[in-house]
Short mmCIF file of C-alpha atoms and ligand atoms in Angstrom, two decimals:
data_model
loop_
_atom_site.label_atom_id
_atom_site.label_comp_id
_atom_site.label_asym_id
_atom_site.label_seq_id
_atom_site.Cartn_x
_atom_site.Cartn_y
_atom_site.Cartn_z
CA UNK A 8 7.20 27.64 11.97
CA UNK A 9 7.44 24.43 14.04
CA UNK A 10 3.69 23.91 13.55
CA UNK A 11 4.31 23.89 9.76
CA UNK A 12 7.22 21.49 10.13
CA UNK A 13 5.06 18.94 11.96
CA UNK A 14 2.08 19.35 9.60
CA UNK A 15 4.41 18.89 6.61
CA UNK A 16 5.51 15.59 8.17
CA UNK A 17 1.89 14.52 8.67
CA UNK A 18 1.12 15.38 5.00
CA UNK A 19 4.23 13.44 3.92
CA UNK A 20 3.02 10.39 5.88
CA UNK A 21 -0.41 10.59 4.23
CA UNK A 22 1.02 11.14 0.73
CA UNK A 23 3.04 7.93 0.96
CA UNK A 24 -0.03 5.71 1.35
CA UNK A 25 -1.55 6.86 -1.99
CA UNK A 26 -3.34 3.91 -3.60
CA UNK A 27 -3.80 1.99 -0.33
CA UNK A 28 -6.71 3.59 1.51
CA UNK A 29 -9.60 3.76 -0.99
CA UNK A 30 -12.48 4.42 -0.46
CA UNK A 31 -11.08 6.21 2.63
CA UNK A 32 -9.01 9.40 2.51
CA UNK A 33 -5.25 9.67 2.94
CA UNK A 34 -4.53 10.81 6.51
CA UNK A 35 -1.34 11.42 8.48
CA UNK A 36 -0.94 12.30 12.17
CA UNK A 37 2.01 13.47 14.33
CA UNK A 38 1.99 13.72 18.16
CA UNK A 39 4.42 16.23 19.70
CA UNK A 40 5.23 16.74 23.41
CA UNK A 41 7.80 19.27 24.68
CA UNK A 42 8.99 19.75 21.09
CA UNK A 43 9.71 16.03 20.72
CA UNK A 44 7.86 13.80 18.22
CA UNK A 45 6.40 11.05 20.42
CA UNK A 46 4.05 9.41 17.90
CA UNK A 47 3.41 9.27 14.13
CA UNK A 48 0.82 7.43 12.09
CA UNK A 49 -0.93 7.13 8.73
CA UNK A 50 -4.18 5.43 7.72
CA UNK A 51 -2.93 2.36 5.86
CA UNK A 52 -6.06 0.56 4.68
CA UNK A 53 -9.82 1.07 4.75
CA UNK A 54 -11.33 -0.79 7.68
CA UNK A 55 -8.08 -0.64 9.66
CA UNK A 56 -6.96 1.86 12.33
CA UNK A 57 -7.08 5.56 11.51
CA UNK A 58 -3.91 7.66 11.45
CA UNK A 59 -4.64 9.19 14.88
CA UNK A 60 -5.00 5.74 16.46
CA UNK A 61 -1.54 4.64 15.27
CA UNK A 62 0.05 7.91 16.41
CA UNK A 63 -1.65 8.01 19.82
CA UNK A 64 -0.84 4.33 20.47
CA UNK A 65 2.82 5.06 19.72
CA UNK A 66 2.76 8.10 22.05
CA UNK A 67 1.21 6.13 24.93
CA UNK A 68 1.36 8.13 28.20
CA UNK A 69 3.21 10.97 26.44
CA UNK A 70 -0.04 11.88 24.62
CA UNK A 71 -1.17 13.60 27.84
CA UNK A 72 -0.79 17.36 27.34
CA UNK A 73 0.61 16.81 23.82
CA UNK A 74 -0.18 18.58 20.54
CA UNK A 75 -1.54 16.46 17.64
CA UNK A 76 -1.06 17.53 13.99
CA UNK A 77 -3.54 15.72 11.69
CA UNK A 78 -4.13 16.30 7.99
CA UNK A 79 -7.91 15.65 8.18
CA UNK A 80 -10.52 16.54 10.80
CA UNK A 81 -10.64 13.62 13.29
CA UNK A 82 -13.70 11.48 12.71
CA UNK A 83 -16.55 11.57 15.17
CA UNK A 84 -18.67 8.63 14.00
CA UNK A 85 -18.54 4.89 14.51
CA UNK A 86 -17.60 3.61 11.02
CA UNK A 87 -15.48 0.49 10.83
CA UNK A 88 -13.35 2.00 13.62
CA UNK A 89 -14.22 3.96 16.80
CA UNK A 90 -14.24 7.79 16.56
CA UNK A 91 -10.82 9.43 16.69
CA UNK A 92 -12.20 12.56 18.39
CA UNK A 93 -13.16 10.47 21.44
CA UNK A 94 -9.74 8.80 21.49
CA UNK A 95 -7.96 12.17 21.40
CA UNK A 96 -10.14 13.46 24.27
CA UNK A 97 -9.56 10.29 26.33
CA UNK A 98 -5.80 10.42 25.83
CA UNK A 99 -5.69 13.92 27.33
CA UNK A 100 -4.11 15.83 24.42
CA UNK A 101 -3.98 19.60 24.95
CA UNK A 102 -4.06 20.95 21.39
CA UNK A 103 -5.11 19.60 17.94
CA UNK A 104 -3.92 21.27 14.70
CA UNK A 105 -5.98 20.21 11.62
CA UNK A 106 -5.28 20.90 7.92
CA UNK A 107 -8.52 19.89 6.10
CA UNK A 108 -12.07 19.63 7.36
CA UNK A 109 -13.85 16.39 6.39
CA UNK A 110 -16.77 16.77 3.93
CA UNK A 111 -18.07 13.32 4.87
CA UNK A 112 -21.54 14.23 6.20
CA UNK A 113 -20.91 11.79 9.07
CA UNK A 114 -18.00 14.01 10.23
CA UNK A 115 -18.22 17.49 8.67
CA UNK A 116 -17.38 19.70 11.65
CA UNK A 117 -18.67 17.30 14.33
CA UNK A 118 -15.15 16.07 15.11
CA UNK A 119 -13.95 19.64 15.64
CA UNK A 120 -17.00 20.51 17.76
CA UNK A 121 -16.46 17.46 20.00
CA UNK A 122 -12.82 18.38 20.61
CA UNK A 123 -13.71 21.99 21.46
CA UNK A 124 -16.50 20.92 23.83
CA UNK A 125 -13.93 18.83 25.70
CA UNK A 126 -11.85 21.99 26.19
CA UNK A 127 -9.14 21.04 23.68
CA UNK A 128 -7.45 23.94 21.86
CA UNK A 129 -8.32 23.33 18.14
CA UNK A 130 -6.82 25.13 15.13
CA UNK A 131 -8.03 24.43 11.54
CA UNK A 132 -6.52 25.29 8.13
CA UNK A 133 -2.75 24.93 8.55
CA UNK A 134 -1.39 23.87 5.08
CA UNK A 135 -5.01 23.18 4.08
CA UNK A 136 -4.27 23.66 0.35
CA UNK A 137 -1.63 20.91 0.29
CA UNK A 138 -3.76 18.57 2.39
CA UNK A 139 -6.91 19.20 0.28
CA UNK A 140 -4.97 18.47 -2.91
CA UNK A 141 -3.89 15.15 -1.43
CA UNK A 142 -7.52 14.13 -0.97
CA UNK A 143 -8.97 15.54 -4.21
CA UNK A 144 -10.31 12.03 -5.05
CA UNK A 145 -11.95 11.46 -1.65
CA UNK A 146 -13.41 15.00 -1.50
CA UNK A 147 -14.76 14.71 -5.07
CA UNK A 148 -16.33 11.31 -4.34
CA UNK A 149 -17.84 12.60 -1.07
CA UNK A 150 -19.26 15.77 -2.57
CA UNK A 151 -20.51 14.40 -5.93
CA UNK A 152 -21.08 10.71 -5.17
CA UNK A 153 -19.15 10.01 -8.41
CA UNK A 154 -15.66 8.64 -9.14
CA UNK A 155 -12.84 11.13 -9.72
CA UNK A 156 -12.01 10.62 -13.43
CA UNK A 157 -8.53 10.95 -14.91
CA UNK A 158 -8.06 10.58 -18.69
CA UNK A 159 -4.56 9.64 -19.79
CA UNK A 160 -3.48 10.05 -23.41
CA UNK A 161 -0.15 9.41 -25.12
CA UNK A 162 0.43 11.18 -28.42
CA UNK A 163 3.02 12.27 -30.95
CA UNK A 164 4.00 15.95 -31.22
CA UNK A 165 1.20 16.32 -33.78
CA UNK A 166 -1.36 14.82 -31.41
CA UNK A 167 -1.74 11.36 -32.96
CA UNK A 168 -2.36 8.25 -30.87
CA UNK A 169 -1.58 5.90 -33.77
CA UNK A 170 -0.65 5.93 -37.45
CA UNK A 171 -3.32 5.93 -40.14
CA UNK A 172 -2.88 2.13 -40.22
CA UNK A 173 -3.54 2.15 -36.44
CA UNK A 174 -0.03 1.15 -35.41
CA UNK A 175 0.60 2.55 -31.92
CA UNK A 176 3.37 0.59 -30.22
CA UNK A 177 5.13 2.51 -29.08
CA UNK A 178 4.72 6.25 -29.42
CA UNK A 179 5.98 7.33 -25.99
CA UNK A 180 9.06 6.06 -24.19
CA UNK A 181 9.39 3.24 -21.68
CA UNK A 182 9.88 5.88 -18.93
CA UNK A 183 6.61 7.62 -19.84
CA UNK A 184 4.73 4.31 -19.97
CA UNK A 185 6.17 3.39 -16.58
CA UNK A 186 5.04 6.74 -15.17
CA UNK A 187 1.52 5.94 -16.38
CA UNK A 188 1.63 2.63 -14.49
CA UNK A 189 1.99 4.55 -11.21
CA UNK A 190 -1.48 5.96 -11.88
CA UNK A 191 -2.80 2.45 -12.51
CA UNK A 192 -1.53 1.50 -9.03
CA UNK A 193 -3.19 4.53 -7.47
CA UNK A 194 -6.61 4.15 -9.12
CA UNK A 195 -9.44 1.84 -8.09
CA UNK A 196 -10.23 1.04 -11.76
CA UNK A 197 -8.85 1.46 -15.28
CA UNK A 198 -11.23 1.84 -18.24
CA UNK A 199 -10.70 1.31 -21.97
CA UNK A 200 -12.96 0.76 -24.99
CA UNK A 201 -13.36 -2.54 -26.80
CA UNK A 202 -11.38 -1.21 -29.80
CA UNK A 203 -8.29 -1.05 -27.56
CA UNK A 204 -8.97 -4.66 -26.54
CA UNK A 205 -9.35 -5.75 -30.17
CA UNK A 206 -6.29 -3.78 -31.34
CA UNK A 207 -3.81 -4.31 -28.49
CA UNK A 208 -5.20 -7.17 -26.39
CA UNK A 209 -3.80 -5.25 -23.36
CA UNK A 210 -3.30 -6.62 -19.83
CA UNK A 211 -4.15 -3.28 -18.18
CA UNK A 212 -2.16 -4.39 -15.15
CA UNK A 213 0.27 -2.38 -13.01
CA UNK A 214 3.77 -3.43 -14.04
CA UNK A 215 6.15 -1.37 -11.92
CA UNK A 216 9.60 -2.60 -10.85
CA UNK A 217 8.57 -2.00 -7.24
CA UNK A 218 5.26 -3.84 -7.76
CA UNK A 219 1.83 -2.29 -7.28
CA UNK A 220 -1.88 -2.99 -7.04
CA UNK A 221 -3.78 -3.95 -10.20
CA UNK A 222 -6.86 -1.78 -10.76
CA UNK A 223 -10.22 -3.30 -11.61
CA UNK A 224 -10.42 -3.47 -15.43
CA UNK A 225 -13.53 -1.93 -17.00
CA UNK A 226 -14.21 -2.37 -20.73
CA UNK A 227 -16.85 -0.31 -22.55
CA UNK A 228 -18.23 -2.80 -25.07
CA UNK A 229 -21.82 -2.01 -26.13
CA UNK A 230 -22.42 -5.13 -28.19
CA UNK A 231 -19.97 -7.37 -26.31
CA UNK A 232 -17.33 -7.85 -29.01
CA UNK A 233 -14.55 -8.63 -26.51
CA UNK A 234 -13.16 -12.03 -27.55
CA UNK A 235 -13.40 -14.86 -25.00
CA UNK A 236 -9.68 -15.34 -25.68
CA UNK A 237 -8.72 -11.81 -24.57
CA UNK A 238 -6.02 -11.31 -21.91
CA UNK A 239 -8.40 -9.36 -19.68
CA UNK A 240 -10.82 -12.33 -19.77
CA UNK A 241 -8.30 -15.10 -19.11
CA UNK A 242 -5.27 -13.84 -17.17
CA UNK A 243 -7.18 -13.49 -13.85
CA UNK A 244 -4.67 -10.76 -12.95
CA UNK A 245 -7.48 -8.49 -11.76
CA UNK A 246 -11.29 -8.39 -11.85
CA UNK A 247 -12.68 -7.54 -15.28
CA UNK A 248 -16.05 -5.81 -15.68
CA UNK A 249 -17.50 -5.43 -19.18
CA UNK A 250 -20.16 -2.73 -19.67
CA UNK A 251 -22.69 -3.66 -22.36
CA UNK A 252 -25.86 -2.17 -23.85
CA UNK A 253 -29.28 -3.68 -23.19
CA UNK A 254 -29.18 -5.58 -26.52
CA UNK A 255 -25.99 -7.56 -25.84
CA UNK A 256 -26.49 -11.23 -26.80
CA UNK A 257 -27.63 -13.37 -23.88
CA UNK A 258 -25.41 -16.32 -24.89
CA UNK A 259 -22.27 -14.15 -25.08
CA UNK A 260 -23.12 -12.62 -21.68
CA UNK A 261 -23.48 -16.12 -20.19
CA UNK A 262 -20.20 -17.30 -21.77
CA UNK A 263 -18.38 -14.29 -20.27
CA UNK A 264 -19.93 -14.83 -16.84
CA UNK A 265 -18.79 -18.45 -17.09
CA UNK A 266 -15.23 -17.03 -17.17
CA UNK A 267 -15.87 -14.95 -14.00
CA UNK A 268 -16.12 -11.73 -16.02
CA UNK A 269 -18.68 -9.39 -14.44
CA UNK A 270 -21.12 -7.98 -16.99
CA UNK A 271 -22.67 -4.58 -16.23
CA UNK A 272 -25.75 -4.34 -18.42
CA UNK A 273 -26.94 -0.77 -19.07
CA UNK A 274 -30.70 -0.08 -19.22
CA UNK A 275 -30.19 1.62 -22.60
CA UNK A 276 -28.92 0.45 -25.99
CA UNK A 277 -25.87 2.69 -25.77
CA UNK A 278 -23.62 3.26 -22.77
CA UNK A 279 -24.52 6.53 -21.06
CA UNK A 280 -21.41 7.80 -19.23
CA UNK A 281 -23.16 9.69 -16.37
CA UNK A 282 -25.33 6.60 -15.66
CA UNK A 283 -22.26 4.35 -15.75
CA UNK A 284 -20.37 6.60 -13.31
CA UNK A 285 -23.24 6.37 -10.80
CA UNK A 286 -23.20 2.57 -11.09
CA UNK A 287 -19.40 2.45 -10.63
CA UNK A 288 -19.57 4.76 -7.60
CA UNK A 289 -22.21 2.51 -6.03
CA UNK A 290 -19.82 -0.40 -6.59
CA UNK A 291 -17.17 1.52 -4.60
CA UNK A 292 -15.09 2.93 -7.45
CA UNK A 293 -13.83 6.31 -6.17
CA UNK A 294 -11.16 6.89 -8.83
CA UNK A 295 -11.26 5.91 -12.51
CA UNK A 296 -8.27 5.94 -14.90
CA UNK A 297 -9.49 6.21 -18.51
CA UNK A 298 -6.84 5.08 -20.99
CA UNK A 299 -8.91 5.60 -24.12
CA UNK A 300 -8.96 5.08 -27.00
CA UNK A 301 -10.22 8.02 -28.94
CA UNK A 302 -13.90 7.05 -28.97
CA UNK A 303 -14.10 6.41 -25.21
CA UNK A 304 -12.14 9.58 -24.41
CA UNK A 305 -14.51 11.49 -26.69
CA UNK A 306 -17.54 10.17 -24.83
CA UNK A 307 -16.13 11.24 -21.45
CA UNK A 308 -15.35 14.74 -22.75
CA UNK A 309 -18.83 15.01 -24.29
CA UNK A 310 -20.31 14.15 -20.88
CA UNK A 311 -17.83 16.57 -19.26
CA UNK A 312 -17.17 13.67 -16.92
CA UNK A 313 -13.48 14.28 -16.29
CA UNK A 314 -11.52 15.96 -13.50
CA UNK A 315 -7.94 15.52 -14.72
CA UNK A 316 -6.25 14.97 -18.11
CA UNK A 317 -2.69 13.61 -18.21
CA UNK A 318 -1.01 13.89 -21.61
CA UNK A 319 2.31 12.34 -22.56
CA UNK A 320 3.78 13.84 -25.76
CA UNK A 321 6.57 12.11 -27.71
CA UNK A 322 8.88 14.23 -29.91
CA UNK A 323 7.74 12.44 -33.06
CA UNK A 324 5.62 13.49 -36.00
CA UNK A 325 3.20 10.89 -37.36
CA UNK A 326 1.08 12.99 -39.71
CA UNK A 327 -1.81 11.75 -41.84
CA UNK A 328 -5.28 13.24 -41.81
CA UNK A 329 -6.87 9.91 -40.94
CA UNK A 330 -4.41 9.09 -38.14
CA UNK A 331 -6.50 9.16 -34.93
CA UNK A 332 -6.05 11.80 -32.21
CA UNK A 333 -6.78 11.52 -28.48
CA UNK A 334 -10.41 12.54 -28.48
CA UNK A 335 -12.80 11.12 -31.08
CA UNK A 336 -16.57 11.42 -31.33
CA UNK A 337 -18.20 14.36 -33.07
CA UNK A 338 -16.49 17.00 -30.90
CA UNK A 339 -17.84 20.52 -30.48
CA UNK A 340 -18.90 23.20 -32.96
CA UNK A 341 -18.23 26.38 -30.98
CA UNK A 342 -14.99 27.03 -29.07
CA UNK A 343 -17.11 28.28 -26.20
CA UNK A 344 -18.13 24.63 -25.69
CA UNK A 345 -14.49 23.52 -25.26
CA UNK A 346 -13.76 21.76 -21.98
CA UNK A 347 -11.79 24.27 -19.88
CA UNK A 348 -8.89 22.97 -17.77
CA UNK A 349 -5.90 24.56 -16.08
CA UNK A 350 -2.34 23.28 -16.51
CA UNK A 351 -0.96 22.14 -13.15
CA UNK A 352 2.45 20.82 -14.27
CA UNK A 353 4.68 20.33 -17.30
CA UNK A 354 7.70 18.07 -16.97
CA UNK A 355 10.11 16.00 -19.06
CA UNK A 356 9.81 12.23 -18.65
CA UNK A 357 12.76 10.73 -20.52
CA UNK A 358 12.52 12.17 -24.05
CA UNK A 359 8.79 12.92 -23.65
CA UNK A 360 6.73 15.73 -22.16
CA UNK A 361 4.10 15.11 -19.44
CA UNK A 362 1.35 17.67 -18.98
CA UNK A 363 -1.10 17.42 -16.06
CA UNK A 364 -4.24 19.55 -16.47
CA UNK A 365 -7.22 19.74 -14.11
CA UNK A 366 -10.77 21.05 -14.32
CA UNK A 367 -11.17 24.32 -12.48
CA UNK A 368 -12.46 23.23 -9.05
CA UNK A 369 -16.20 23.59 -9.32
N1 LIG B 425 0.55 3.31 -27.55
C1 LIG B 425 0.81 3.85 -26.33
C2 LIG B 425 -0.06 3.64 -25.26
N2 LIG B 425 -1.18 2.86 -25.49
C3 LIG B 425 -2.01 2.59 -24.52
C4 LIG B 425 -3.11 1.60 -24.85
O1 LIG B 425 -4.16 1.64 -23.92
C5 LIG B 425 -2.45 0.23 -24.81
O2 LIG B 425 -3.24 -0.68 -25.44
C6 LIG B 425 -2.36 -0.27 -23.37
O3 LIG B 425 -1.79 0.70 -22.57
C7 LIG B 425 -1.48 -1.50 -23.34
O4 LIG B 425 -1.79 -2.07 -22.13
P1 LIG B 425 -0.75 -2.99 -21.35
O5 LIG B 425 0.57 -2.28 -21.45
O6 LIG B 425 -0.76 -4.33 -22.06
O7 LIG B 425 -1.28 -3.04 -19.97
N3 LIG B 425 0.18 4.19 -24.04
C8 LIG B 425 1.32 4.92 -23.84
O8 LIG B 425 1.54 5.42 -22.73
N4 LIG B 425 2.20 5.17 -24.88
C9 LIG B 425 2.00 4.64 -26.10
O9 LIG B 425 2.83 4.85 -26.98
N1 LIG B 426 -9.07 7.65 7.29
C1 LIG B 426 -9.33 8.47 8.36
C2 LIG B 426 -10.59 9.11 8.50
N2 LIG B 426 -11.57 8.88 7.55
C3 LIG B 426 -12.94 9.33 7.77
O1 LIG B 426 -13.67 8.25 8.34
C4 LIG B 426 -14.42 7.57 7.31
C5 LIG B 426 -14.07 6.09 7.30
O2 LIG B 426 -14.38 5.60 8.58
P1 LIG B 426 -14.12 4.01 8.85
O3 LIG B 426 -15.12 3.31 7.97
O4 LIG B 426 -14.34 3.87 10.32
O5 LIG B 426 -12.67 3.77 8.44
C6 LIG B 426 -13.97 8.21 5.99
O6 LIG B 426 -15.07 8.25 5.09
C7 LIG B 426 -13.56 9.61 6.41
O7 LIG B 426 -14.68 10.46 6.54
N3 LIG B 426 -10.85 9.92 9.57
C8 LIG B 426 -9.90 10.07 10.55
O8 LIG B 426 -10.17 10.71 11.56
N4 LIG B 426 -8.65 9.51 10.42
C9 LIG B 426 -8.34 8.71 9.36
O9 LIG B 426 -7.21 8.21 9.31
ZN1 LIG B 427 -10.87 8.54 12.68
#
């Protein structure tokens, strides 16, 4: 039981740095000696000390003969920081309890092997499910080389994202919209289509009472119709990248680049989602928050390029055959082609419902 207690603390430490460590994983570590916690640590920012380093430094001499609980296999490579496995060996710990193994090919089992070779008692898998869930973004990015994609939609009870005259402010409550901003803080980038820019001129920034990091703003805009006057072009609140097709007008591209907007020009006329995801991953985007609208959401579903769908439902009926729903595009013909997810949670947020659904882990 005490092992679980300490690993739960390590997981808690890791969970509280969500949104800070990208492209690195969330990691927590706890050092225990004679049933006393003598050191704790979490990885706070990519490029800075790993969780084990903080915890071992805090433990000092007491690390000798101690047990270390760490949510991810200690690294064994020289990345931006020296290997944690070597540090644990040098500090004379007796036992290391690990939750998740690290799929990073640079680590993948080597950290565990190193510790065992040095005669340290290693145990793997304690609360692995909870720890793995914490790092679903990092593990997905490591194993696929693509960003972990979350689509967020906000609809009425009858599934509409706007009225037939395209009025959409607001369908869901302030509380639900605030909840969505937490995801903006946690994601590397937010993505919308140019129609959302033209209709709402959104800021796409993280506006939480407690503050938060603004994600990089990505606009899908094949023929570069985003106005030079748009908020996302002028407010300098966060980087803005506009994805265009190969036929976007040179002059418009130059005018946008003048305003420090980054243009990502696709090799094809249209924007191919799988190709775009590879480009974004290469640019270090490990998590992508897609806030629609209908056409963009439809293109991600068509490409089956989504890992999580978060739906906020307001207890309102909008009606109208031509009122848009969350996923546009041509859709599917046969039900067997429907994108299969599993519902992970259903909760009330103010007057609204929030449903989190995830792809079955492939
Ligand atoms: N219309 C609704 C939403 N609409 C979401 C659209 O993407 C909207 O244009 C942007 O979220 C606005 O961006 P910003 O706030 O200026 O950063 N999202 C919601 O959660 N509920 C709704 O009712
Ligand atoms: N954050 C973290 C680990 N992260 C591992 O190390 C890699 C990043 O290495 P670096 O570039 O040196 O920060 C990352 O991809 C992942 O495999 N490992 C750990 O032992 N403890 C930590 O707290
Ligand atoms: Zn490390």
